[in-house]
Amino acid sequence: MLIDFHSHILPAIDHGCADALEAEQQLELMRSNKTDIAVATPHFYPHIHSTSDYVQNIDAAVAEIRSRLGEKKLGISLALGVEVLACETIDRMPDLDKLCIRGTRCLLLEMPACGEWGRLQIEAVKNLIDDGYDVILAHIGRYMRRYENQIDTLIAMGAMAQVNAEAFSTRTLRRKMMAYIDGGYVCALGSDIHGADKSSYKNFTKMERRIGAENFKSIMNKAQELLATAELIEL
């Protein structure tokens, strides 16, 4: 089972696929690389977006993809989630369950690219973990220079890590990621593909070789367990 846990596939929601045609091309690229399940993770910014509106936009984007495909069967399953920017009030957001991967308690959280991210944000995320959410930190390799201490703190509290293919592009970063993998903290891998970018998937398909077959299998098993109750859309 090959699961891409991080993809920007839904058309016209964020800076991923521009339209249903590009989404179809992305799906075909995924399937040609033997991906079984793709988790759609468009960006959700609490200071900009409304949960109810965003859910409607996701449903509309899925309808566009289905309309584009018609009777065409790609043999790939789609899980619907979001990539939520973690803020200090994330634990008090209304309808937070609707931002989980549908059918699960998995919540993919993204740290900010800039600005301060400290005690208040960590406390908010801890509250989510205590409330029974499966908190997954998105593409932790991207934050190593800025938030390594915060990542370690959250993992110690029970958060899990998702790693992108790009995290294995340098030796130094690869060593850090392997330490998290060897520690059993990585639960999912992702391409973070935007549009139909073949280079993203070229790197994603190299991950098994880069981290080792046993590590790869173990992480895919963890991802499959997290998605055991997910509402999968067969495309």
XYZ file of N, CA and C in Angstrom:
705
model
N 0.853 -1.197 0.000
C 0.000 0.000 0.000
C 0.885 1.242 0.000
N 0.761 2.055 -1.033
C 1.522 3.302 -1.128
C 0.583 4.473 -0.858
N 0.883 5.219 0.185
C 0.021 6.328 0.605
C 0.805 7.628 0.536
N 0.306 8.556 -0.258
C 0.858 9.911 -0.307
C 0.017 10.757 0.643
N 0.593 11.084 1.789
C -0.171 11.706 2.872
C -0.241 13.230 2.770
N 0.356 13.793 1.735
C 0.392 15.255 1.638
C 0.399 15.662 0.170
N -0.749 16.147 -0.309
C -0.827 16.563 -1.718
C -1.814 17.707 -1.875
N -1.503 18.564 -2.820
C -2.370 19.711 -3.122
C -3.031 19.454 -4.468
N -4.065 18.636 -4.406
C -4.685 18.106 -5.615
C -6.016 18.766 -5.953
N -6.719 19.286 -4.950
C -8.061 19.818 -5.199
C -7.985 21.115 -5.988
N -8.744 21.226 -7.068
C -8.632 22.398 -7.952
C -9.187 23.685 -7.358
N -8.458 24.768 -7.613
C -8.915 26.136 -7.338
C -9.212 26.397 -5.864
N -8.493 25.721 -4.959
C -8.659 25.988 -3.528
C -7.446 26.737 -2.994
N -6.258 26.238 -3.297
C -5.048 26.940 -2.882
C -4.130 27.049 -4.096
N -2.818 27.041 -3.865
C -1.891 27.190 -4.993
C -1.453 25.840 -5.551
N -2.312 24.836 -5.390
C -2.046 23.530 -5.961
C -2.535 23.468 -7.392
N -3.489 22.588 -7.653
C -4.034 22.454 -9.013
C -4.927 23.649 -9.344
N -4.731 24.177 -10.536
C -5.497 25.347 -10.957
C -6.927 24.983 -11.333
N -7.099 23.794 -11.900
C -8.422 23.383 -12.375
C -8.515 21.858 -12.374
N -9.690 21.348 -12.787
C -9.928 19.907 -12.760
C -9.028 19.157 -13.735
N -8.670 19.789 -14.836
C -7.766 19.149 -15.794
C -6.414 18.879 -15.147
N -5.883 19.874 -14.446
C -4.588 19.688 -13.791
C -4.694 18.655 -12.663
N -5.837 18.627 -11.968
C -6.054 17.616 -10.929
C -6.057 16.219 -11.545
N -6.692 16.080 -12.695
C -6.697 14.793 -13.390
C -5.270 14.379 -13.767
N -4.483 15.331 -14.248
C -3.099 15.039 -14.617
C -2.291 14.624 -13.389
N -2.546 15.270 -12.254
C -1.851 14.898 -11.021
C -2.233 13.489 -10.589
N -3.500 13.168 -10.658
C -3.962 11.839 -10.294
C -3.345 10.766 -11.193
N -3.259 11.075 -12.473
C -2.658 10.123 -13.415
C -1.176 9.928 -13.103
N -0.508 11.002 -12.722
C 0.901 10.916 -12.345
C 1.054 10.059 -11.089
N 0.176 10.283 -10.121
C 0.214 9.485 -8.901
C 0.003 8.010 -9.204
N -0.996 7.729 -10.009
C -1.320 6.332 -10.291
C -0.224 5.662 -11.106
N 0.396 6.397 -12.014
C 1.483 5.821 -12.816
C 2.665 5.437 -11.926
N 2.730 6.072 -10.740
C 3.769 5.734 -9.770
C 3.249 4.818 -8.675
N 2.090 4.188 -8.954
C 1.525 3.126 -8.106
C 1.055 3.600 -6.729
N 0.658 4.859 -6.645
C 0.059 5.360 -5.404
C -1.345 4.779 -5.260
N -1.638 4.246 -4.073
C -2.956 3.672 -3.813
C -3.912 4.693 -3.212
N -3.410 5.481 -2.257
C -4.239 6.485 -1.580
C -3.504 7.818 -1.581
N -4.202 8.866 -1.964
C -3.677 10.231 -1.875
C -4.532 11.011 -0.881
N -3.880 11.671 0.047
C -4.602 12.514 1.005
C -4.535 13.958 0.501
N -5.694 14.520 0.221
C -5.768 15.912 -0.228
C -5.612 16.818 0.980
N -4.634 17.722 0.927
C -4.340 18.575 2.087
C -4.189 20.045 1.674
N -5.263 20.674 1.219
C -5.176 22.101 0.887
C -4.911 22.934 2.138
N -4.283 24.081 1.954
C -3.968 24.960 3.072
C -5.224 25.568 3.684
N -5.263 25.570 5.015
C -6.334 26.245 5.747
C -5.688 27.220 6.716
N -6.035 28.512 6.567
C -5.480 29.549 7.430
C -6.598 30.087 8.333
N -6.534 29.809 9.632
C -7.631 30.187 10.536
C -7.961 31.674 10.526
N -6.971 32.523 10.250
C -7.227 33.966 10.264
C -7.856 34.449 8.957
N -7.993 33.548 7.976
C -8.557 33.918 6.676
C -9.820 33.124 6.364
N -9.768 31.812 6.630
C -10.822 30.928 6.153
C -11.880 30.625 7.209
N -13.064 30.334 6.720
C -14.170 29.839 7.544
C -14.268 28.331 7.338
N -14.416 27.590 8.439
C -14.462 26.130 8.331
C -15.606 25.665 7.440
N -16.798 26.198 7.672
C -17.963 25.749 6.896
C -17.801 26.059 5.417
N -17.302 27.237 5.098
C -17.088 27.597 3.692
C -16.030 26.699 3.062
N -14.997 26.391 3.833
C -13.904 25.590 3.298
C -14.356 24.168 2.987
N -15.172 23.609 3.870
C -15.713 22.270 3.635
C -16.538 22.257 2.354
N -17.330 23.296 2.156
C -18.124 23.389 0.927
C -17.222 23.502 -0.301
N -16.145 24.256 -0.173
C -15.207 24.396 -1.292
C -14.536 23.068 -1.626
N -14.214 22.305 -0.603
C -13.617 20.987 -0.828
C -14.590 20.080 -1.561
N -15.827 20.061 -1.103
C -16.846 19.230 -1.759
C -17.045 19.651 -3.218
N -17.036 20.954 -3.454
C -17.198 21.450 -4.828
C -16.011 21.040 -5.699
N -14.806 21.073 -5.124
C -13.613 20.681 -5.875
C -13.646 19.201 -6.226
N -14.099 18.372 -5.295
C -14.226 16.936 -5.565
C -15.252 16.698 -6.673
N -16.355 17.436 -6.633
C -17.379 17.310 -7.674
C -16.811 17.676 -9.045
N -15.942 18.689 -9.071
C -15.303 19.078 -10.333
C -14.421 17.956 -10.872
N -13.668 17.319 -9.988
C -12.805 16.220 -10.416
C -13.643 15.066 -10.953
N -14.706 14.730 -10.231
C -15.560 13.624 -10.667
C -16.204 13.929 -12.022
N -16.638 15.168 -12.197
C -17.235 15.564 -13.465
C -16.207 15.464 -14.595
N -14.993 15.884 -14.315
C -13.922 15.827 -15.313
C -13.614 14.372 -15.702
N -13.571 13.488 -14.712
C -13.233 12.093 -14.993
C -14.370 11.350 -15.679
N -15.612 11.728 -15.372
C -16.743 11.026 -15.967
C -16.718 9.549 -15.604
N -16.740 8.684 -16.627
C -16.707 7.243 -16.408
C -15.293 6.694 -16.280
N -14.300 7.548 -16.405
C -12.907 7.123 -16.346
C -12.540 6.670 -14.937
N -11.904 5.507 -14.828
C -11.492 4.966 -13.538
C -9.966 4.944 -13.464
N -9.429 5.620 -12.458
C -7.979 5.694 -12.300
C -7.439 4.658 -11.315
N -8.318 4.094 -10.496
C -7.867 3.104 -9.539
C -7.083 3.690 -8.384
N -7.436 4.890 -7.968
C -6.765 5.540 -6.839
C -7.834 6.053 -5.876
N -7.547 5.980 -4.591
C -8.485 6.452 -3.576
C -8.037 7.811 -3.053
N -9.006 8.664 -2.786
C -8.733 10.017 -2.304
C -9.322 10.192 -0.916
N -8.478 10.623 0.030
C -8.939 10.990 1.368
C -8.913 12.505 1.472
N -9.896 13.065 2.163
C -10.044 14.518 2.209
C -9.632 15.065 3.570
N -8.564 15.849 3.563
C -8.112 16.524 4.769
C -7.757 17.954 4.448
N -7.092 18.615 5.369
C -6.557 19.954 5.132
C -5.220 20.062 5.867
N -4.468 21.067 5.507
C -3.215 21.392 6.177
C -3.459 22.690 6.946
N -3.656 22.562 8.256
C -4.099 23.688 9.077
C -2.903 24.431 9.663
N -2.873 25.722 9.453
C -1.836 26.535 10.082
C -2.105 26.582 11.586
N -1.154 26.084 12.370
C -1.334 26.023 13.824
C -1.138 27.400 14.441
N -2.111 27.818 15.228
C -2.036 29.111 15.911
C -2.333 28.898 17.385
N -2.222 29.943 18.181
C -2.363 29.777 19.629
C -3.794 29.530 20.069
N -4.756 29.679 19.153
C -6.157 29.402 19.506
C -6.709 28.206 18.736
N -5.838 27.398 18.152
C -6.279 26.272 17.326
C -7.174 25.317 18.116
N -6.905 25.176 19.412
C -7.684 24.245 20.230
C -9.085 24.752 20.527
N -9.348 26.016 20.229
C -10.672 26.587 20.503
C -11.446 26.907 19.230
N -10.935 26.453 18.111
C -11.619 26.717 16.847
C -12.932 25.952 16.762
N -14.021 26.606 16.340
C -15.290 25.881 16.170
C -15.206 24.897 15.009
N -15.897 23.777 15.146
C -15.976 22.766 14.075
C -14.613 22.246 13.658
N -13.707 22.122 14.614
C -12.361 21.652 14.287
C -12.383 20.232 13.723
N -13.344 19.424 14.176
C -13.445 18.053 13.668
C -13.575 18.007 12.150
N -14.185 19.039 11.584
C -14.402 19.061 10.132
C -13.114 19.294 9.350
N -12.049 19.664 10.059
C -10.764 19.871 9.397
C -9.868 18.641 9.499
N -10.327 17.627 10.221
C -9.602 16.353 10.257
C -9.772 15.629 8.927
N -8.896 14.692 8.651
C -9.111 13.826 7.497
C -10.449 13.130 7.713
N -11.334 13.236 6.776
C -12.720 12.804 6.979
C -12.812 11.339 7.406
N -13.580 11.147 8.477
C -13.760 9.816 9.030
C -12.744 9.463 10.093
N -11.793 10.349 10.345
C -10.738 10.089 11.325
C -10.638 11.240 12.312
N -9.698 11.104 13.243
C -9.358 12.188 14.163
C -7.972 12.743 13.832
N -7.525 12.506 12.602
C -6.197 12.960 12.171
C -6.242 14.427 11.763
N -5.398 15.213 12.388
C -5.339 16.639 12.105
C -3.911 16.987 11.697
N -3.748 17.404 10.452
C -2.431 17.762 9.923
C -2.172 19.236 10.189
N -1.162 19.528 11.000
C -0.861 20.901 11.393
C 0.429 21.388 10.758
N 0.385 22.616 10.265
C 1.542 23.253 9.654
C 2.030 24.380 10.568
N 3.322 24.428 10.786
C 3.894 25.546 11.543
C 4.107 26.722 10.595
N 4.103 27.945 11.132
C 4.283 29.112 10.259
C 5.706 29.212 9.738
N 5.839 29.757 8.540
C 7.162 29.903 7.929
C 7.976 31.001 8.591
N 7.302 31.929 9.257
C 8.011 33.024 9.914
C 7.215 33.459 11.146
N 7.804 34.344 11.926
C 7.127 34.824 13.120
C 7.459 33.973 14.331
N 6.830 34.275 15.437
C 7.082 33.556 16.678
C 6.131 32.368 16.805
N 6.637 31.289 17.347
C 5.824 30.089 17.576
C 6.386 29.415 18.817
N 5.707 29.619 19.958
C 6.297 29.151 21.202
C 5.308 28.559 22.168
N 5.358 29.002 23.420
C 4.637 28.364 24.511
C 3.131 28.290 24.280
N 2.513 29.385 23.866
C 1.062 29.397 23.700
C 0.611 28.431 22.612
N 1.355 28.384 21.510
C 1.010 27.468 20.431
C 1.208 26.019 20.866
N 2.291 25.763 21.585
C 2.556 24.408 22.062
C 1.457 23.961 23.024
N 1.032 24.846 23.901
C -0.050 24.511 24.834
C -1.343 24.197 24.077
N -1.617 24.955 23.025
C -2.827 24.721 22.240
C -2.783 23.349 21.569
N -1.625 23.000 21.012
C -1.492 21.702 20.353
C -1.578 20.578 21.385
N -0.986 20.786 22.561
C -1.086 19.773 23.620
C -2.539 19.537 24.003
N -3.326 20.598 24.040
C -4.747 20.442 24.347
C -5.444 19.571 23.309
N -5.057 19.725 22.047
C -5.638 18.890 20.989
C -5.292 17.422 21.211
N -4.030 17.166 21.555
C -3.596 15.793 21.811
C -4.366 15.218 22.997
N -4.503 16.019 24.048
C -5.239 15.570 25.235
C -6.706 15.327 24.925
N -7.246 16.028 23.927
C -8.648 15.858 23.537
C -8.853 14.670 22.596
N -7.777 13.968 22.284
C -7.913 12.747 21.489
C -7.671 12.893 20.001
N -7.168 14.048 19.572
C -6.833 14.198 18.156
C -5.505 13.502 17.858
N -5.412 12.904 16.690
C -4.142 12.381 16.196
C -3.438 13.534 15.492
N -2.624 14.248 16.229
C -1.950 15.432 15.688
C -0.726 15.003 14.896
N -0.689 15.430 13.636
C 0.421 15.108 12.749
C 1.059 16.418 12.301
N 2.346 16.551 12.547
C 3.073 17.761 12.165
C 3.520 17.638 10.711
N 3.048 18.549 9.888
C 3.329 18.480 8.452
C 4.791 18.805 8.149
N 5.322 18.083 7.174
C 6.678 18.280 6.607
C 7.678 18.882 7.597
N 8.021 18.107 8.625
C 8.886 18.631 9.691
C 10.272 19.016 9.196
N 10.718 18.425 8.104
C 12.038 18.771 7.584
C 12.174 20.238 7.228
N 11.062 20.845 6.887
C 11.061 22.249 6.484
C 11.310 23.194 7.663
N 11.125 22.693 8.883
C 11.210 23.559 10.057
C 12.436 23.322 10.915
N 13.318 22.450 10.494
C 14.398 22.026 11.385
C 15.246 23.188 11.898
N 15.550 24.124 11.046
C 16.396 25.235 11.479
C 15.678 26.161 12.446
N 14.376 26.281 12.268
C 13.634 27.276 13.042
C 12.943 26.707 14.272
N 12.388 25.488 14.144
C 11.507 24.986 15.185
C 11.881 23.593 15.697
N 13.122 23.213 15.606
C 13.494 21.858 16.016
C 13.120 21.585 17.475
N 13.380 22.526 18.367
C 13.055 22.328 19.787
C 11.552 22.173 19.996
N 10.770 22.986 19.280
C 9.308 22.891 19.416
C 8.794 21.553 18.885
N 9.367 21.096 17.770
C 8.967 19.805 17.211
C 9.253 18.692 18.212
N 10.445 18.721 18.796
C 10.807 17.690 19.773
C 9.875 17.729 20.984
N 9.514 18.934 21.419
C 8.607 19.072 22.552
C 7.243 18.473 22.233
N 6.716 18.777 21.057
C 5.399 18.282 20.669
C 5.403 16.768 20.485
N 6.474 16.231 19.921
C 6.570 14.782 19.750
C 6.611 14.101 21.112
N 7.325 14.695 22.054
C 7.367 14.144 23.411
C 5.983 14.153 24.052
N 5.119 15.081 23.618
C 3.758 15.172 24.145
C 2.789 14.208 23.449
N 3.249 13.601 22.349
C 2.390 12.640 21.661
C 2.056 12.972 20.227
N 2.574 14.075 19.702
C 2.354 14.394 18.284
C 3.174 13.447 17.413
N 2.750 13.299 16.162
C 3.469 12.482 15.191
C 3.998 13.372 14.083
N 4.871 12.822 13.263
C 5.509 13.619 12.221
C 5.219 13.071 10.841
N 5.015 13.984 9.904
C 4.914 13.652 8.482
C 6.128 14.251 7.783
N 6.733 13.490 6.900
C 7.958 13.926 6.236
C 7.738 13.956 4.727
N 8.211 15.031 4.097
C 8.147 15.161 2.642
C 9.396 14.601 1.976
N 9.261 14.267 0.723
C 10.391 13.751 -0.051
C 11.551 14.737 -0.074
N 11.250 16.027 -0.074
C 12.281 17.058 -0.157
C 13.239 17.030 1.028
N 12.804 16.417 2.141
C 13.622 16.391 3.352
C 14.860 15.513 3.211
N 14.940 14.744 2.137
C 16.092 13.863 1.927
C 17.017 14.391 0.844
N 16.899 15.682 0.564
C 17.677 16.287 -0.521
C 19.105 16.620 -0.116
N 19.365 16.751 1.209
C 20.722 17.029 1.686
C 21.094 16.013 2.756
N 22.395 15.770 2.908
C 22.853 14.785 3.886
C 22.502 15.173 5.316
N 22.715 16.442 5.643
C 22.457 16.896 7.010
C 20.994 16.714 7.387
N 20.112 17.151 6.505
C 18.684 17.035 6.780
C 18.266 15.567 6.777
N 18.835 14.790 5.875
C 18.495 13.371 5.824
C 18.852 12.682 7.138
N 20.000 13.007 7.710
C 20.399 12.406 8.979
C 19.402 12.750 10.092
N 18.960 13.997 10.105
C 17.975 14.398 11.118
C 16.660 13.640 10.936
N 16.207 13.529 9.676
C 14.953 12.828 9.417
C 15.067 11.352 9.779
N 16.221 10.752 9.499
C 16.408 9.343 9.829
C 16.369 9.127 11.339
N 16.823 10.107 12.106
C 16.753 9.989 13.568
C 15.294 9.923 14.034
N 14.420 10.723 13.414
C 12.992 10.684 13.758
C 12.363 9.369 13.296
N 12.772 8.907 12.124
C 12.247 7.633 11.611
C 12.685 6.481 12.509
N 13.957 6.445 12.853
C 14.468 5.380 13.711
C 13.829 5.416 15.095
N 13.442 6.602 15.529
C 12.772 6.734 16.823
C 11.308 6.335 16.786
N 10.776 6.083 15.584
C 9.386 5.675 15.434
C 8.389 6.818 15.452
N 8.871 8.048 15.219
C 8.000 9.222 15.326
C 7.346 9.628 14.012
N 7.806 9.072 12.899
C 7.268 9.439 11.587
C 6.151 8.469 11.219
N 4.967 9.016 10.980
C 3.796 8.177 10.707
C 3.342 8.258 9.264
N 3.925 9.171 8.482
C 3.439 9.353 7.120
C 4.484 10.057 6.265
N 4.445 9.759 4.969
C 5.326 10.381 3.987
C 4.470 11.087 2.947
N 5.015 12.127 2.340
C 4.234 12.863 1.350
C 5.082 13.459 0.258
N 4.457 13.651 -0.882
C 5.127 14.312 -2.006
C 5.003 15.822 -1.901
N 3.905 16.303 -1.263
C 3.576 17.736 -1.226
C 3.469 18.283 -2.642
N 2.949 17.461 -3.527
C 2.866 17.844 -4.933
C 1.874 18.985 -5.125
N 2.272 19.954 -5.935
C 1.413 21.068 -6.331
C 1.247 20.992 -7.846
N 0.020 20.934 -8.297
C -0.180 20.796 -9.733
C 0.264 19.427 -10.205
N 0.779 19.360 -11.409
C 1.219 18.085 -11.987
C 2.734 18.073 -12.138
N 3.418 18.509 -11.087
C 4.873 18.626 -11.103
C 5.526 17.245 -11.004
N 6.100 16.774 -12.082
C 6.679 15.432 -12.110
C 7.873 15.296 -11.178
N 8.605 16.384 -10.948
C 9.790 16.304 -10.097
C 9.410 15.947 -8.661
N 8.248 16.438 -8.191
C 7.792 16.107 -6.843
C 7.607 14.604 -6.703
N 7.052 13.997 -7.733
C 6.794 12.569 -7.646
C 8.033 11.738 -7.917
N 8.931 12.275 -8.675
C 10.198 11.575 -8.888
C 10.910 11.402 -7.558
N 10.920 12.455 -6.738
C 11.546 12.379 -5.415
C 10.758 11.472 -4.477
N 9.443 11.525 -4.563
C 8.599 10.702 -3.693
C 8.839 9.219 -3.936
N 8.989 8.836 -5.194
C 9.193 7.427 -5.515
C 10.580 6.927 -5.115
N 11.480 7.846 -4.796
C 12.816 7.447 -4.353
C 12.900 7.227 -2.843
N 11.827 7.527 -2.126
C 11.894 7.521 -0.668
C 12.152 6.135 -0.085
N 11.595 5.104 -0.703
C 11.807 3.756 -0.177
C 13.296 3.407 -0.197
N 13.948 3.752 -1.284
C 15.381 3.466 -1.389
C 16.176 4.318 -0.408
N 15.751 5.554 -0.210
C 16.508 6.468 0.639
C 16.404 6.141 2.121
N 15.266 5.620 2.561
C 15.107 5.351 3.991
C 15.169 3.870 4.319
N 15.174 3.035 3.293
C 15.233 1.594 3.514
C 13.856 0.958 3.450
N 13.796 -0.246 2.900
C 12.517 -0.912 2.661
C 11.743 -1.167 3.950
N 12.434 -1.573 5.013
C 11.735 -1.869 6.264
C 11.152 -0.607 6.891
N 11.919 0.480 6.892
C 11.412 1.755 7.399
C 10.212 2.217 6.586
N 10.334 2.097 5.275
C 9.263 2.535 4.377
C 7.983 1.745 4.654
N 8.124 0.432 4.763
C 6.963 -0.419 5.022
C 6.325 -0.079 6.362
N 7.162 0.146 7.374
C 6.647 0.475 8.698
C 5.843 1.773 8.694
N 6.358 2.789 8.010
C 5.661 4.082 7.957
C 4.362 3.955 7.176
N 4.385 3.225 6.067
C 3.156 3.039 5.294
C 2.104 2.297 6.116
N 2.535 1.342 6.927
C 1.590 0.629 7.795
C 0.962 1.580 8.819
N 1.781 2.484 9.364
C 1.263 3.471 10.314
C 0.245 4.390 9.630
N 0.569 4.834 8.428
C -0.353 5.703 7.686
C -1.656 4.983 7.386
N -1.557 3.717 7.035
C -2.753 2.936 6.743
C -3.624 2.791 7.990
N -3.000 2.593 9.141
C -3.751 2.502 10.393
C -4.463 3.820 10.707
N -3.780 4.937 10.470
C -4.402 6.235 10.721
C -5.608 6.469 9.825
N -5.566 5.890 8.630
C -6.652 6.082 7.660
C -7.665 4.935 7.682
N -7.582 4.082 8.688
C -8.439 2.877 8.731
C -9.915 3.232 8.665
N -10.314 4.357 9.256
C -11.738 4.740 9.255
C -12.034 5.880 8.284
N -11.050 6.255 7.487
C -11.218 7.400 6.586
C -12.288 7.133 5.534
N -12.994 8.171 5.151
C -13.976 8.096 4.074
C -13.244 8.259 2.748
N -12.978 7.166 2.094
C -12.204 7.198 0.856
C -13.107 7.351 -0.362
N -12.673 8.193 -1.269
C -13.380 8.414 -2.530
C -12.635 7.658 -3.615
N -13.317 6.729 -4.262
C -12.681 5.917 -5.304
C -12.766 6.662 -6.635
N -11.615 6.889 -7.226
C -11.567 7.610 -8.496
C -11.014 6.713 -9.609
